[in-house]
Tab-separated table of C-alpha atoms and ligand atoms in Angstrom:
chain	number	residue	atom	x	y	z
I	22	UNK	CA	-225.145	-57.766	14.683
I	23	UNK	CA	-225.326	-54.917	17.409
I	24	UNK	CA	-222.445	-52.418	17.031
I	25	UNK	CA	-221.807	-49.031	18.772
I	26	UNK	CA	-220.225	-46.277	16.717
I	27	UNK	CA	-219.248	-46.147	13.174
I	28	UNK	CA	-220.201	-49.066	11.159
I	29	UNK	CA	-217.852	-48.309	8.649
I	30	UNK	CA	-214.382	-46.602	9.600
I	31	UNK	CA	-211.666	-45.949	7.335
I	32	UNK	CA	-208.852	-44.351	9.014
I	33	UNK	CA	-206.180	-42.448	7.131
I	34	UNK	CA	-206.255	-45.188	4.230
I	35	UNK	CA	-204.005	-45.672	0.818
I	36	UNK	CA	-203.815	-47.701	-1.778
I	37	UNK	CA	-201.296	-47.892	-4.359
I	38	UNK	CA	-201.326	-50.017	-7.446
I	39	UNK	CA	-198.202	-51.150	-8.755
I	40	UNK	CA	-197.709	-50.359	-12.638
I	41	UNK	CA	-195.704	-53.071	-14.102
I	42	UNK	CA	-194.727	-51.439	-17.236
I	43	UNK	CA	-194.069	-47.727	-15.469
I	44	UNK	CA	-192.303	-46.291	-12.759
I	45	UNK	CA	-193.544	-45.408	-9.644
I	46	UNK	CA	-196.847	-46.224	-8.186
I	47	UNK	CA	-200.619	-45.157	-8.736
I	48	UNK	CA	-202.022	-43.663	-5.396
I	49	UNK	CA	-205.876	-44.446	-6.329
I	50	UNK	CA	-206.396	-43.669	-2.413
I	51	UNK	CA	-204.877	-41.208	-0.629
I	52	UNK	CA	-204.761	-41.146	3.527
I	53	UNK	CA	-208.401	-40.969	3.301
I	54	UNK	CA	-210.585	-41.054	6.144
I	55	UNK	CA	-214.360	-41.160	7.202
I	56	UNK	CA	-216.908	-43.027	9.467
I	57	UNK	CA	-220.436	-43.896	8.642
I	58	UNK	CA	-222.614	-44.770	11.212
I	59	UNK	CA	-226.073	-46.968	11.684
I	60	UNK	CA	-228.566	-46.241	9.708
I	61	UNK	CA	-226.917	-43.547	6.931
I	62	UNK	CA	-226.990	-43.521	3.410
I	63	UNK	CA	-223.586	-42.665	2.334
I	64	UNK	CA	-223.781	-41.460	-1.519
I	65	UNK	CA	-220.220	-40.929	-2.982
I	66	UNK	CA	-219.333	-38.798	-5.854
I	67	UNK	CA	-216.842	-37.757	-8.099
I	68	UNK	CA	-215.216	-38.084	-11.563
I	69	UNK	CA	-214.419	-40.806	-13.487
I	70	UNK	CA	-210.989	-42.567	-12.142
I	71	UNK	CA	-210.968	-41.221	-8.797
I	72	UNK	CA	-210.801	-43.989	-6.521
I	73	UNK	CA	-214.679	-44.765	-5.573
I	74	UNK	CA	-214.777	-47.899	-7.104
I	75	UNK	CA	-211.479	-48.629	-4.907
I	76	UNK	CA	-212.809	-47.659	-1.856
I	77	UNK	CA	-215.476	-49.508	-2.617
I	78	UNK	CA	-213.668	-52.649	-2.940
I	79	UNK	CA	-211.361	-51.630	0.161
I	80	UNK	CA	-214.752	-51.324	2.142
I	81	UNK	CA	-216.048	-55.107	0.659
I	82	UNK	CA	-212.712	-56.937	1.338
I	83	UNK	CA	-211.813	-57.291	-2.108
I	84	UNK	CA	-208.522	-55.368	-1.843
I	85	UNK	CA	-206.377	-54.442	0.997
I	86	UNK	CA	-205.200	-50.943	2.105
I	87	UNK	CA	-201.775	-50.238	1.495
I	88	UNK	CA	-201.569	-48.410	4.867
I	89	UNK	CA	-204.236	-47.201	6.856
I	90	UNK	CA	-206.946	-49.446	8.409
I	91	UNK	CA	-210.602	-50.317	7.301
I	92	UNK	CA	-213.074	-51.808	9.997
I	93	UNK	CA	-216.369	-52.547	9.526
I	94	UNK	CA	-218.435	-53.695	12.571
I	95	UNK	CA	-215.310	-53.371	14.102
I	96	UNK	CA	-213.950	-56.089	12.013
I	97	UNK	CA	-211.318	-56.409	9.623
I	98	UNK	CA	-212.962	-57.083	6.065
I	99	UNK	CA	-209.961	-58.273	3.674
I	100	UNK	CA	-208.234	-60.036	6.990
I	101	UNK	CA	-211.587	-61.582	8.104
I	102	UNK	CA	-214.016	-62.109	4.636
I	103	UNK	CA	-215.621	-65.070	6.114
I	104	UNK	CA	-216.472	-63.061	9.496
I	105	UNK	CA	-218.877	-60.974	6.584
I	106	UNK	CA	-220.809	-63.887	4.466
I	107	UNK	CA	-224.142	-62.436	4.430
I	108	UNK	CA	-223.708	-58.994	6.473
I	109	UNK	CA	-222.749	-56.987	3.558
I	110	UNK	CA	-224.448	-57.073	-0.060
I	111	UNK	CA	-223.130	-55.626	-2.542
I	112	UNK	CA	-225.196	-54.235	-5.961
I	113	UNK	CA	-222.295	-53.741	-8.953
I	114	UNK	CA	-222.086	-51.810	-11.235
I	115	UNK	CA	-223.631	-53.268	-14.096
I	116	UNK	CA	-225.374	-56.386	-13.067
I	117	UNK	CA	-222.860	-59.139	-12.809
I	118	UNK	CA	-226.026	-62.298	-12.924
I	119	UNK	CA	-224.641	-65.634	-13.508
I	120	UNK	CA	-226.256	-66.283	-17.307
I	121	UNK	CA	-226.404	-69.593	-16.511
I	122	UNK	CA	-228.657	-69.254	-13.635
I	123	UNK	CA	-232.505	-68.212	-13.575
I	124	UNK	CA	-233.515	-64.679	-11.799
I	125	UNK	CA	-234.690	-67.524	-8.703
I	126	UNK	CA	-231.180	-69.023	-8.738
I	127	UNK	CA	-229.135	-66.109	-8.641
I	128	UNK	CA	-231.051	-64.431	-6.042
I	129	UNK	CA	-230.415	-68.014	-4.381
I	130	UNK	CA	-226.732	-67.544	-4.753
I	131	UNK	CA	-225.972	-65.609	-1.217
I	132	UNK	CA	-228.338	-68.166	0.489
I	133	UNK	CA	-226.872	-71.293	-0.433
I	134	UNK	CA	-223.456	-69.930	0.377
I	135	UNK	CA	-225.123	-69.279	3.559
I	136	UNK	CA	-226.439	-72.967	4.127
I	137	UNK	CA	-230.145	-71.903	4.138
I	138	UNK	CA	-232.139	-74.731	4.069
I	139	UNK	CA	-233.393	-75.012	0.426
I	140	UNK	CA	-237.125	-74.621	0.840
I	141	UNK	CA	-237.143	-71.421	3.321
I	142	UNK	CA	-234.446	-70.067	0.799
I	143	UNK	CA	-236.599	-70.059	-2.438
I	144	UNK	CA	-239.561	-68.889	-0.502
I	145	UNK	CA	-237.468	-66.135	0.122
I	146	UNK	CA	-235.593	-65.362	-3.425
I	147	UNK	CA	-239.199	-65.867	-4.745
I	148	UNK	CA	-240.604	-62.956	-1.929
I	149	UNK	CA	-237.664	-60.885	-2.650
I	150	UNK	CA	-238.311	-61.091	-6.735
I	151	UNK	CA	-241.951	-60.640	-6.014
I	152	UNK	CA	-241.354	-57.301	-4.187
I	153	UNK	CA	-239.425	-55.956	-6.953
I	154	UNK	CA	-241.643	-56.748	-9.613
I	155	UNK	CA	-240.128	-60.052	-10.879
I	156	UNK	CA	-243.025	-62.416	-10.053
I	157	UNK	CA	-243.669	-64.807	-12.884
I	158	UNK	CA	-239.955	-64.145	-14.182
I	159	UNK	CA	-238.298	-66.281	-11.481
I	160	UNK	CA	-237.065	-68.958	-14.682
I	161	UNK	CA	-236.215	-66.940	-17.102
I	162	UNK	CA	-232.363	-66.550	-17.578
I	163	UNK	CA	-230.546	-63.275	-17.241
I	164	UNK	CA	-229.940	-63.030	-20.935
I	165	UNK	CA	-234.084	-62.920	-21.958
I	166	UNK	CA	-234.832	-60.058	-18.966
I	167	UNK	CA	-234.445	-56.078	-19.775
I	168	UNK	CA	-231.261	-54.137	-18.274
I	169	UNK	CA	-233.876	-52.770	-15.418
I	170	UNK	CA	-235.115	-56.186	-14.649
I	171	UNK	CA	-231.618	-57.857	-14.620
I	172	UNK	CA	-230.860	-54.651	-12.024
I	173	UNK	CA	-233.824	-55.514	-9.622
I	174	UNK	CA	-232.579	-59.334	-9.640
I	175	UNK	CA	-229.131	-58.036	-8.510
I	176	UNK	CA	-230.805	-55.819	-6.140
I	177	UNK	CA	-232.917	-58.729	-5.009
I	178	UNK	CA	-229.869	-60.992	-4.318
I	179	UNK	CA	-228.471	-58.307	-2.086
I	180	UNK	CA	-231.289	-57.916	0.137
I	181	UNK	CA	-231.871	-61.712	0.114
I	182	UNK	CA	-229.215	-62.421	2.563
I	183	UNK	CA	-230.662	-59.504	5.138
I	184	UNK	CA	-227.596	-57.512	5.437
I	185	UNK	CA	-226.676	-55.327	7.491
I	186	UNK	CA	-224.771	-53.066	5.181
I	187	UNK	CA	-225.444	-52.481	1.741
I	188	UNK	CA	-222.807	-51.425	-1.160
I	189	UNK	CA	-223.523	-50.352	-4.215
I	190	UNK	CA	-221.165	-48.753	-7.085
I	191	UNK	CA	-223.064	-47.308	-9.846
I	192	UNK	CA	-225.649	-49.668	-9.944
I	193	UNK	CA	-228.228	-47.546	-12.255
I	194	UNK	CA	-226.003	-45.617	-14.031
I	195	UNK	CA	-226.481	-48.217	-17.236
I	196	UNK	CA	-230.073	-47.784	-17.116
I	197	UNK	CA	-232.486	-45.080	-19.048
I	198	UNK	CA	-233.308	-42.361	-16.326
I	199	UNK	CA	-236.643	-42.900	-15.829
I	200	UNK	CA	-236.333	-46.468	-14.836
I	201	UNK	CA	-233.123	-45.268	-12.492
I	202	UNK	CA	-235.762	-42.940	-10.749
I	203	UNK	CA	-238.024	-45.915	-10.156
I	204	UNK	CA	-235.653	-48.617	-8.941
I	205	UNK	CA	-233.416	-45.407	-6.660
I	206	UNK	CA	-237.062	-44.806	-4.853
I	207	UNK	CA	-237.224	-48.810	-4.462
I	208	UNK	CA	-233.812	-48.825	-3.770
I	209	UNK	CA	-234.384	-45.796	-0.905
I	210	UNK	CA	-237.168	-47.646	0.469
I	211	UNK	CA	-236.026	-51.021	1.184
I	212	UNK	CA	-232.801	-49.370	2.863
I	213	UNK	CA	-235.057	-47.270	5.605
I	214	UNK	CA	-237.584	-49.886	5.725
I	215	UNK	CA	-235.131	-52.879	6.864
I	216	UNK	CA	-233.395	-50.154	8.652
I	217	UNK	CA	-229.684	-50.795	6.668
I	218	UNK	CA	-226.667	-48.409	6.462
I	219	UNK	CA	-225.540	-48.211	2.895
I	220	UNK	CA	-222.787	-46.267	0.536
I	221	UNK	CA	-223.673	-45.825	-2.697
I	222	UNK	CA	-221.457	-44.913	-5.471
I	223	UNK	CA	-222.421	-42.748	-7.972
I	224	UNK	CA	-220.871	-39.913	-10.367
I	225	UNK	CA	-224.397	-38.132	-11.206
I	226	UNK	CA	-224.575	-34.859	-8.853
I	227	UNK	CA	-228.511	-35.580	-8.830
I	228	UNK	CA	-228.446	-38.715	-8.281
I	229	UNK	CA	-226.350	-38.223	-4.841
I	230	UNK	CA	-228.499	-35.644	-3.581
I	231	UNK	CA	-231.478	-38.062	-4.576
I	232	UNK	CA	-229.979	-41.185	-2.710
I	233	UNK	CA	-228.302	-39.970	0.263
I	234	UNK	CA	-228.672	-38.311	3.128
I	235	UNK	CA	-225.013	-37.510	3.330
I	236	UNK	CA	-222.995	-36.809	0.283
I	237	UNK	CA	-219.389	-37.339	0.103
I	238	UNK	CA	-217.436	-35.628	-2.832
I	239	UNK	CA	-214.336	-37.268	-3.756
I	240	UNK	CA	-211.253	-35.748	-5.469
I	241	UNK	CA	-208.537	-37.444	-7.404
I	242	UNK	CA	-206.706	-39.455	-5.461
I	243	UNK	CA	-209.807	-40.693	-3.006
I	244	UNK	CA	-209.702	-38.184	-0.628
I	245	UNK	CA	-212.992	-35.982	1.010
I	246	UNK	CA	-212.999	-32.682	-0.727
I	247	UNK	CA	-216.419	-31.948	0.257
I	248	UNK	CA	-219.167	-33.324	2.665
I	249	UNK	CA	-222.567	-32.235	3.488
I	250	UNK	CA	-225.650	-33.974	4.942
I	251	UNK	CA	-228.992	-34.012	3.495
I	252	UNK	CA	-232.242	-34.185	5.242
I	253	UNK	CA	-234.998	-35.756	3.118
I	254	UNK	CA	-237.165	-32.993	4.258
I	255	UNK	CA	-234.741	-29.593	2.927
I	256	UNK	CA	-235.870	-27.343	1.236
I	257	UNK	CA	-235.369	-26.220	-2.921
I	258	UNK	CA	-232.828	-23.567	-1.188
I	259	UNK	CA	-230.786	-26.063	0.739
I	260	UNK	CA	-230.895	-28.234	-2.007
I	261	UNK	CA	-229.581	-25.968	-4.587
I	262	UNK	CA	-226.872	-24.367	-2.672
I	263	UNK	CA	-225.455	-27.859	-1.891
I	264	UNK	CA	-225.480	-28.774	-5.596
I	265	UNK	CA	-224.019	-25.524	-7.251
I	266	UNK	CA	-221.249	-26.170	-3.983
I	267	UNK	CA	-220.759	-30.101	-5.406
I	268	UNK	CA	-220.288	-28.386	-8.733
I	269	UNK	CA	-217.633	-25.883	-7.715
I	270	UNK	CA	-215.465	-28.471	-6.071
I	271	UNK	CA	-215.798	-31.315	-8.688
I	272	UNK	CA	-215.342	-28.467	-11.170
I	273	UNK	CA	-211.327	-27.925	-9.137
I	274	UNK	CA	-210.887	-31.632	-9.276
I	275	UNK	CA	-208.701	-33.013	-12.322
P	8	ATP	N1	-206.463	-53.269	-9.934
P	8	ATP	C1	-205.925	-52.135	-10.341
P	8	ATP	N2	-204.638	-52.106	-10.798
P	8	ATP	C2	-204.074	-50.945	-11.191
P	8	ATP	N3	-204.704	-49.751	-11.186
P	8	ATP	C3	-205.971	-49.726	-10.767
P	8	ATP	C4	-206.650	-50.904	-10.325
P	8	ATP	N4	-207.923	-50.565	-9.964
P	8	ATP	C5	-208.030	-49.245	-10.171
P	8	ATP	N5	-206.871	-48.726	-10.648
P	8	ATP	C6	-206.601	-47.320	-10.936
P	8	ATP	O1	-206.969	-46.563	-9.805
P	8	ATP	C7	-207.596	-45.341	-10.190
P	8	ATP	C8	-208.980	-45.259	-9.557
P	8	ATP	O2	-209.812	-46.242	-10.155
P	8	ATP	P1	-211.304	-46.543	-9.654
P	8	ATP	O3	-211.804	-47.692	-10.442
P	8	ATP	O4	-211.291	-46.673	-8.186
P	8	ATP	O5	-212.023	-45.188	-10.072
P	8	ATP	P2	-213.576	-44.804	-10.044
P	8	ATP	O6	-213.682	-43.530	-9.289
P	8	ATP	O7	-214.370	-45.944	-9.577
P	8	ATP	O8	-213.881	-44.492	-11.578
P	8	ATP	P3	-215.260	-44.724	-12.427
P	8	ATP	O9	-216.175	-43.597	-12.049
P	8	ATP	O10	-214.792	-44.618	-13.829
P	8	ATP	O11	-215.811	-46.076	-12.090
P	8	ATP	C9	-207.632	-45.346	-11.716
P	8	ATP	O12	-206.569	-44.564	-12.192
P	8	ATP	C10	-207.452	-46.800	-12.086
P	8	ATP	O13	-206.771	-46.942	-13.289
P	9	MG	MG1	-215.845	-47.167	-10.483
């Protein structure tokens, strides 16, 4: 998949929710607007309830905008969710395994909706599992691996299919922060190694400044109050005045 310019544009985007029971709308989105382009790690943050986890879903084809337009590679992804079986995987929040499916047979899961023959796909579910630890855990079922474990077999099934794009919405946040560290570093690694673009969701300040190389601070209703980019190289100085700047404008949000 070859694509010049952004890989992901959102262009002056809103969503609404309807609320049944009140009046009036709830604008979770609101005429936002950004590119990211080949290659970047997006990281996202902001408080609780203000629209990442929409965006999120706006940016995966799960929901569509209420106005404004999402592309990615240039394509529509609510309008055209076929067009993106196996160029974007996605890492929830929380890990969201099927329980009644082995670590080997949800990593599977992408490939088979893929139509990869059967043999090449286990050989590579099984590589994929090995690489993050999981060898000689490829049977057991969701429900007898650790919290960490069950988040490398997500993370597994999302590289599986070789996407181009990665998404991921608080996928560590559940996990003790020492075992975040490790599987963020994994995480890091497999994104500049395989040479992906990815946005990852997050509401941890560190964290952000950990994962990405540009940082996008969202206020309530999604919209940019803040952006800076991050070389992996800055310096303590660079580092902190970015941070205690990502404070001061979360600290304004609501
Ligand atoms: N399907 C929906 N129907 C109605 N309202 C929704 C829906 N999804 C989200 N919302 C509302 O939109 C707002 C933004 O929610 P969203 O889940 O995007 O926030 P978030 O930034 O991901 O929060 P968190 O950090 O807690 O995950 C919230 O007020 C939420 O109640
Ligand atoms: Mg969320």
């Amino acid at each position: 998949m070859t694509s010049v310019g952004p890989i992901i544009h959102l262009e002056d985007v809103t969503k609404a929710f309807r609320r049944p029971d009140r009046r009036g709308d709830l604008l979770a989105v609101d005429r936002l607007s950004f590119e990211i382009h080949p290659g970047e790690i997006a990281a996202v943050v902001g408080k609780t309830g203000c629209g990442k986890s929409t965006m999120f879903n706006l940016v995966a084809g799960l929901i569509e905008p209420t106005s404004g337009r999402v592309t990615v590679v240039g394509h529509d992804p609510f309008r055209e969710f076929d067009f993106f079986r196996g160029k974007i995987g996605i890492v929830f929040q929380g890990d969201r395994l099927m329980p009644w499916r082995t670590a080997l047979d949800n990593v599977l899961l992408g490939l088979e909706i893929l139509h990869t023959d059967r043999q090449q796909a286990e050989k590579i579910a099984g590589d994929w599992l090995t690489r993050l630890g999981l060898a000689g855990h490829e049977n057991d079922y969701p429900h007898a691996l650790s919290g960490g474990m069950r988040q490398r077999v997500s993370i597994s099934r999302a590289f599986a299919v070789d996407p181009q794009i990665l998404l991921c919405d608080e996928p560590f946040s559940a996990l003790d922060e020492m075992t975040a560290r490790d599987l963020r570093e994994e995480f890091i690694r497999l994104v500049r190694q395989n040479g992906k673009t990815a946005v990852f969701i997050t509401h941890s300040i560190k964290e952000a400044m950990q994962v990405g190389d540009r940082i996008l601070v969202f206020h309530r209703p999604a919209r940019i109050a803040f952006e800076a980019r991050l070389k992996p190289d800055a310096g303590e100085e660079r580092r902190s005045e970015i941070e205690q700047k990502i404070l001061a404008v979360l600290g304004e949000s609501q």
